[in-house]
Coordinates of C-alpha atoms and ligand atoms in Angstrom, one line a residue:
M1 CA 18.8 -21.8 62.8
S2 CA 19.9 -25.2 62.9
A3 CA 17.9 -27.6 60.6
I4 CA 14.3 -28.5 61.1
Y5 CA 13.7 -32.6 60.7
N6 CA 10.0 -33.8 59.8
F7 CA 9.0 -36.7 60.3
C8 CA 5.3 -36.3 59.9
A9 CA 3.3 -39.5 58.6
G10 CA 1.6 -37.3 55.4
P11 CA 1.8 -35.2 54.4
A12 CA 5.0 -35.9 54.4
M13 CA 8.2 -33.8 54.1
L14 CA 9.6 -33.4 50.1
P15 CA 13.0 -33.8 49.2
K16 CA 14.2 -30.2 49.4
P17 CA 15.8 -29.9 45.5
V18 CA 12.1 -30.8 44.5
M19 CA 11.1 -27.5 46.5
L20 CA 13.5 -25.2 45.7
K21 CA 12.9 -25.8 42.3
A22 CA 9.2 -25.9 42.8
Q23 CA 9.9 -22.1 44.1
S24 CA 12.1 -20.8 41.6
E25 CA 9.3 -21.6 39.2
L26 CA 6.2 -20.6 40.5
L27 CA 5.1 -17.8 38.6
D28 CA 6.6 -18.9 35.5
W29 CA 6.8 -22.6 34.6
N30 CA 8.4 -23.5 31.8
G31 CA 8.7 -19.8 30.2
Q32 CA 4.7 -19.9 29.8
G33 CA 4.9 -16.9 31.5
V34 CA 2.3 -17.8 34.5
S35 CA 2.2 -20.5 37.0
V36 CA 2.0 -24.5 36.6
M37 CA -0.8 -23.9 38.5
E38 CA -2.8 -21.4 36.5
L39 CA -2.4 -23.0 32.7
S40 CA -4.8 -25.5 31.2
H41 CA -4.2 -29.4 31.9
R42 CA -5.1 -29.2 27.7
D43 CA -2.1 -27.6 27.3
K44 CA 0.5 -29.2 25.3
A45 CA 3.1 -28.0 27.5
Y46 CA 1.4 -29.7 30.8
I47 CA 0.1 -32.6 28.6
A48 CA 4.0 -33.0 27.8
L49 CA 4.8 -32.9 31.6
A50 CA 1.6 -35.6 32.2
E51 CA 3.7 -38.3 30.0
K52 CA 6.7 -37.4 31.3
A53 CA 5.2 -38.1 34.7
E54 CA 3.9 -41.2 33.8
Q55 CA 7.3 -42.7 31.9
D56 CA 9.6 -41.9 34.9
L57 CA 7.3 -43.7 37.2
R58 CA 7.1 -46.6 34.3
D59 CA 10.7 -46.8 34.2
L60 CA 11.1 -46.1 38.0
M61 CA 9.3 -49.5 38.8
A62 CA 9.5 -51.0 35.9
I63 CA 5.8 -51.3 35.1
P64 CA 5.5 -53.8 32.3
D65 CA 3.2 -52.6 28.8
D66 CA 0.1 -54.1 29.7
Y67 CA -0.6 -51.8 32.8
H68 CA -2.4 -48.6 32.9
V69 CA -0.8 -45.8 35.2
L70 CA -3.7 -43.7 36.3
F71 CA -3.5 -39.9 38.1
M72 CA -6.3 -40.0 40.1
H73 CA -8.2 -37.6 42.6
G74 CA -8.9 -38.2 46.1
G75 CA -6.3 -39.8 47.8
G76 CA -6.1 -43.5 49.1
R77 CA -9.5 -43.6 50.4
A78 CA -11.0 -42.8 47.0
Q79 CA -9.6 -45.9 45.8
F80 CA -10.8 -47.9 48.9
A81 CA -14.3 -47.2 47.0
A82 CA -13.3 -47.2 43.4
V83 CA -12.0 -50.9 43.9
V84 CA -15.2 -51.8 45.1
N85 CA -17.3 -50.0 42.3
N86 CA -14.9 -51.0 39.8
F87 CA -14.7 -54.7 39.8
L88 CA -17.5 -56.1 42.3
G89 CA -20.5 -55.7 40.1
D90 CA -22.8 -58.7 39.2
A91 CA -22.5 -59.9 42.8
G92 CA -19.0 -60.3 43.1
Q93 CA -16.5 -61.0 45.7
A94 CA -13.5 -60.3 47.3
L95 CA -11.1 -60.9 50.5
Y96 CA -9.4 -58.4 52.6
L97 CA -6.6 -59.3 54.0
V98 CA -6.9 -56.8 57.5
D99 CA -2.6 -56.5 59.1
G100 CA -3.6 -53.1 60.6
S101 CA -5.7 -49.6 60.6
W102 CA -5.6 -48.8 57.1
S103 CA -6.6 -52.2 55.7
S104 CA -9.0 -52.4 58.4
I105 CA -10.9 -49.0 57.2
A106 CA -10.5 -50.5 53.4
A107 CA -12.7 -53.5 54.3
D108 CA -15.2 -51.4 56.4
E109 CA -15.6 -49.4 52.7
A110 CA -16.3 -52.3 50.8
E111 CA -18.2 -53.6 53.4
K112 CA -20.3 -51.2 52.9
L113 CA -20.9 -50.4 49.5
V114 CA -21.8 -54.2 48.6
G115 CA -22.5 -55.5 51.9
K116 CA -20.7 -58.5 54.2
T117 CA -22.0 -61.3 52.2
H118 CA -19.8 -59.9 49.6
I119 CA -17.3 -59.2 51.3
D120 CA -14.6 -62.1 53.6
R121 CA -12.0 -60.1 55.9
L122 CA -8.9 -62.4 57.3
N123 CA -6.9 -61.0 60.1
I124 CA -3.6 -61.7 59.3
V125 CA -1.9 -60.3 62.3
N126 CA -1.1 -61.9 65.3
K127 CA -0.8 -60.2 68.9
N128 CA 1.4 -62.0 71.2
D129 CA 2.8 -60.3 74.1
D130 CA 1.6 -57.2 73.0
M131 CA 4.2 -57.7 69.7
S132 CA 2.3 -57.7 66.4
Q133 CA 3.4 -60.1 63.8
V134 CA 2.3 -60.6 60.3
E135 CA 0.9 -64.6 59.7
L136 CA 0.4 -64.5 55.5
P137 CA -2.6 -67.1 55.1
H138 CA -2.1 -70.1 52.2
L139 CA -4.6 -68.5 49.8
H140 CA -4.4 -71.1 47.5
A141 CA -6.0 -73.5 50.7
I142 CA -9.0 -71.6 50.1
K143 CA -11.6 -72.2 47.8
K144 CA -13.7 -69.5 46.5
D145 CA -13.8 -67.3 43.3
Y146 CA -12.6 -63.8 44.1
R147 CA -12.4 -61.0 41.8
Y148 CA -9.5 -59.8 43.9
V149 CA -7.7 -60.0 47.0
H150 CA -7.1 -56.8 49.2
Y151 CA -4.3 -56.2 51.4
C152 CA -1.9 -52.9 52.5
P153 CA 1.9 -54.1 52.7
N154 CA 2.7 -51.3 54.4
E155 CA 0.1 -50.1 57.5
T156 CA 1.1 -46.6 58.1
V157 CA -0.4 -46.0 61.5
D158 CA 0.9 -49.5 63.1
G159 CA 4.6 -49.4 61.6
I160 CA 3.8 -53.2 60.0
E161 CA 5.2 -53.6 56.9
I162 CA 5.0 -57.1 55.2
F163 CA 8.0 -57.8 52.5
D164 CA 7.0 -60.9 51.3
E165 CA 4.5 -60.6 48.2
L166 CA 1.3 -62.6 48.5
D167 CA 0.9 -66.0 46.3
S168 CA -2.5 -65.8 45.3
P169 CA -4.8 -67.1 42.7
W170 CA -7.0 -64.3 42.1
P171 CA -5.7 -60.8 41.4
V172 CA -3.9 -58.8 44.1
V173 CA -4.6 -55.1 44.8
A174 CA -2.5 -53.8 47.2
D175 CA -2.4 -50.4 49.4
M176 CA 0.8 -48.9 48.9
S177 CA 0.5 -45.6 50.3
S178 CA 3.0 -45.3 52.4
T179 CA 5.5 -48.1 50.6
I180 CA 5.5 -47.0 47.0
M181 CA 9.1 -46.6 45.6
S182 CA 10.3 -47.2 48.9
R183 CA 11.7 -50.7 47.6
E184 CA 12.0 -52.7 44.3
I185 CA 9.0 -54.5 43.6
D186 CA 7.7 -56.8 41.2
V187 CA 4.6 -55.1 39.9
S188 CA 3.7 -58.0 37.4
R189 CA 2.4 -60.0 40.8
Y190 CA -0.1 -56.9 41.4
G191 CA -3.4 -56.7 39.9
L192 CA -3.8 -53.2 40.8
I193 CA -1.5 -51.4 42.9
Y194 CA -2.6 -47.6 44.6
A195 CA -0.9 -45.0 46.6
G196 CA -2.0 -42.1 47.9
A197 CA 0.7 -38.8 47.0
Q198 CA 1.1 -37.5 50.2
K199 CA 3.6 -40.2 51.6
N200 CA 6.1 -41.1 49.2
I201 CA 5.1 -39.5 45.7
G202 CA 4.0 -35.7 46.2
P203 CA 1.4 -33.6 48.1
S204 CA -2.1 -34.5 49.2
G205 CA -5.0 -35.3 46.9
L206 CA -3.3 -37.4 43.9
C207 CA -3.4 -40.7 44.1
V208 CA -1.3 -43.1 41.7
V209 CA -3.0 -46.4 40.2
I210 CA -1.3 -48.8 38.3
V211 CA -3.6 -51.6 36.8
H212 CA -3.8 -54.9 34.7
Q213 CA -5.8 -54.3 31.4
D214 CA -7.3 -57.5 32.3
L215 CA -9.0 -55.8 35.5
L216 CA -10.3 -53.6 33.5
T217 CA -13.1 -56.7 31.9
L218 CA -14.5 -57.4 35.5
P219 CA -18.3 -55.8 35.7
S220 CA -18.6 -52.8 37.6
L221 CA -21.5 -51.6 40.3
P222 CA -23.3 -48.5 38.4
Q223 CA -20.8 -45.9 39.5
S224 CA -20.2 -42.3 39.0
S225 CA -18.1 -41.1 36.6
I226 CA -15.1 -39.7 37.9
M227 CA -14.3 -43.0 39.9
D228 CA -14.5 -45.5 36.9
Y229 CA -10.8 -46.4 35.3
R230 CA -11.9 -47.1 32.3
L231 CA -12.8 -43.8 31.8
A232 CA -9.9 -42.3 33.6
V233 CA -7.7 -44.8 31.2
K234 CA -9.6 -43.1 28.1
H235 CA -9.0 -39.9 29.0
G236 CA -5.6 -39.9 30.1
S237 CA -6.4 -39.1 33.9
M238 CA -8.2 -36.2 32.5
Y239 CA -12.1 -37.2 32.4
N240 CA -12.3 -33.8 34.7
T241 CA -9.3 -31.3 35.5
P242 CA -6.9 -33.9 37.4
P243 CA -4.9 -31.9 40.6
T244 CA -2.3 -30.4 38.5
F245 CA 0.0 -28.5 40.5
A246 CA -0.1 -32.2 42.9
W247 CA 1.1 -33.8 39.4
Y248 CA 3.3 -31.0 38.9
L249 CA 5.5 -32.2 41.8
A250 CA 5.2 -35.9 41.4
A251 CA 6.9 -35.2 37.9
K252 CA 9.6 -33.4 40.1
V253 CA 9.7 -35.9 42.7
F254 CA 10.5 -38.6 39.9
E255 CA 13.2 -36.8 38.4
W256 CA 14.6 -36.5 41.8
L257 CA 14.2 -40.0 42.8
K258 CA 15.8 -41.0 39.1
E259 CA 18.8 -38.9 40.1
Q260 CA 19.2 -40.5 43.5
G261 CA 19.8 -43.8 41.1
G262 CA 16.6 -45.4 41.5
V263 CA 14.3 -47.4 43.9
K264 CA 17.5 -49.9 44.0
S265 CA 19.7 -47.2 45.6
I266 CA 16.9 -45.7 48.0
A267 CA 16.2 -48.9 49.2
A268 CA 19.5 -49.4 50.5
I269 CA 19.3 -45.3 51.7
N270 CA 16.0 -46.6 53.4
Q271 CA 17.5 -50.0 55.0
Q272 CA 20.4 -48.2 56.5
K273 CA 17.4 -45.5 57.8
A274 CA 15.6 -48.1 59.5
A275 CA 18.5 -50.0 60.8
L276 CA 19.9 -46.8 62.5
L277 CA 16.8 -46.2 64.2
Y278 CA 16.1 -49.3 65.1
H279 CA 18.9 -50.3 66.7
C280 CA 18.5 -47.1 69.2
I281 CA 15.0 -48.5 69.9
D282 CA 16.4 -52.4 70.7
S283 CA 19.4 -51.3 72.4
S284 CA 18.2 -49.5 75.4
D285 CA 15.6 -50.6 77.9
F286 CA 13.9 -46.9 77.6
Y287 CA 12.4 -47.3 74.2
Q288 CA 10.4 -50.4 72.9
S289 CA 8.9 -51.6 69.7
K290 CA 5.6 -53.4 69.3
V291 CA 6.1 -55.2 66.3
N292 CA 7.8 -58.3 65.9
V293 CA 11.6 -58.1 63.9
D294 CA 10.3 -59.6 60.9
N295 CA 7.6 -56.6 60.2
R296 CA 9.1 -53.8 61.1
S297 CA 7.9 -50.9 58.5
N298 CA 11.3 -49.5 56.9
M299 CA 8.8 -46.4 56.3
N300 CA 7.2 -45.8 59.4
V301 CA 9.2 -46.6 62.5
T302 CA 6.4 -46.8 65.7
F303 CA 7.9 -47.0 69.0
Y304 CA 7.2 -46.5 72.9
L305 CA 8.8 -44.5 75.7
A306 CA 8.9 -47.8 78.3
D307 CA 7.8 -44.7 80.9
S308 CA 4.6 -43.2 79.2
E309 CA 4.5 -40.3 81.5
L310 CA 7.7 -38.9 79.8
E311 CA 6.1 -38.8 75.9
M312 CA 4.6 -35.1 76.4
L313 CA 8.5 -34.1 77.4
F314 CA 10.0 -36.5 74.6
L315 CA 7.9 -34.9 72.0
E316 CA 8.1 -30.9 73.3
Q317 CA 11.9 -31.9 73.6
A318 CA 12.4 -33.4 70.2
K319 CA 10.1 -30.0 68.6
Q320 CA 12.6 -27.7 70.5
A321 CA 15.8 -29.8 68.9
G322 CA 14.0 -29.3 65.1
L323 CA 12.7 -33.1 65.1
L324 CA 9.1 -32.2 64.4
A325 CA 6.0 -34.8 64.3
L326 CA 6.8 -37.3 66.4
K327 CA 3.5 -38.3 67.7
G328 CA 2.0 -41.7 67.2
H329 CA -1.1 -41.8 65.3
R330 CA -4.1 -41.1 67.8
M331 CA -5.2 -44.3 67.5
V332 CA -2.2 -46.7 68.9
G333 CA -0.1 -43.7 70.7
G334 CA 3.4 -43.9 71.2
M335 CA 5.6 -42.1 68.7
R336 CA 6.3 -42.6 65.2
A337 CA 8.9 -41.4 62.8
S338 CA 8.1 -41.8 59.6
I339 CA 11.3 -41.7 57.5
Y340 CA 9.9 -41.9 53.9
N341 CA 12.2 -41.5 50.7
A342 CA 12.6 -37.9 51.3
M343 CA 14.1 -37.8 54.3
P344 CA 17.7 -38.0 54.9
L345 CA 19.7 -40.4 56.6
E346 CA 21.3 -37.4 58.7
G347 CA 17.8 -36.1 59.7
V348 CA 17.7 -40.0 61.6
Q349 CA 20.9 -39.4 62.5
V350 CA 19.8 -36.3 64.6
L351 CA 17.2 -38.4 65.4
V352 CA 19.0 -41.2 67.0
D353 CA 21.8 -38.6 68.7
F354 CA 18.7 -37.2 70.3
M355 CA 16.8 -40.4 71.5
N356 CA 19.9 -41.8 73.2
A357 CA 20.5 -38.1 74.5
F358 CA 16.8 -38.1 76.3
A359 CA 17.3 -41.6 77.4
T360 CA 20.6 -41.3 79.5
E361 CA 18.7 -38.1 81.0
H362 CA 15.8 -39.9 82.3
G363 CA 16.3 -43.3 81.8
Ligands
PLP1 C1 -2.3 -42.0 54.6 C2 -3.0 -43.2 53.8 C3 -4.0 -43.6 53.4 C4 -5.2 -43.0 53.4 O1 -4.9 -41.6 52.1 P1 -5.8 -40.3 52.2 O2 -5.0 -39.6 50.6 O3 -6.2 -39.6 53.2 O4 -7.0 -40.5 51.5 C5 -4.7 -44.7 52.7 N1 -4.0 -45.9 53.0 C6 -2.6 -46.1 53.3 C7 -1.8 -47.0 53.8 C8 -2.1 -44.8 54.1 O5 -0.5 -44.5 54.4

């Protein structure tokens, strides 16, 4: 059987060496005689694993000491609510920049929890001639006392990425679910970063939160304990039973990433992968990108077939060639190839070869 390459946007493929390692220790982890799934999260060995995972993440992202790292439940969407709950007590207000589907849903959730009068929404994507282009606003010109500004640097559904860091007078809260550790960032420019695990970290159910200690002094809404960042900090992310297996796999992914040379090295490969694929799209009239060159995502490459009638056939033949999950999100249609850290360069090369052959045959 020829190789399978899985381009699913999430849950996404995991690095093969990680999966093989997990398989080999599935029934007996760390000489415990039981699976890591069957072990108490209070067990010394598990605590050591959790602490090492945090340290590896701190190393990989160069997270300064005045930030807490949390391993939370509930994926990205839980943080849509948690951010509001934790920081918008006492009639606090926040600004939500909307650059695509996820940031829009995050703003909806915030409005639901505190009402429209407390949330300002600013659309930062222009669509000229069907091409999406981000225009970052001059935030310092906005004379408002926001607790934070929220945005999504990589819009997974739309394939839009913002590479520039925001210049903001308020703490920046960033949903990095689909871009975390794909390229180097300066963590000190953010108030809070969160990322659902199932794109670039591990399996679903887990969400990494990196939060500056000062944000935790903001007034919170009355809220459920399980969403409370302060409680999570106090209990080392073990206020209740954490998703232990997801955390374990995330720890393995961090180790793997370190072995690859860290974020800087993987970013160079990610750049190469994205360039290869966008070049294929741009060099034929058969395929089309609807995102301005400066904002094209390195992680989620969205594209369309000029003749949309051929989409089904494209997906069918791609699948036969071992290229899975290329269908675009139902909200936007078209195609999407998610090429997170775990996708090797060969996978993208095989996809490009397939796309060129398909275009020659049907163009
Ligand atoms: C996948 C994704 C989410 C949602 O994550 P869940 O774990 O399903 O809640 C939120 N934001 C972004 C940018 C995503 O890619």
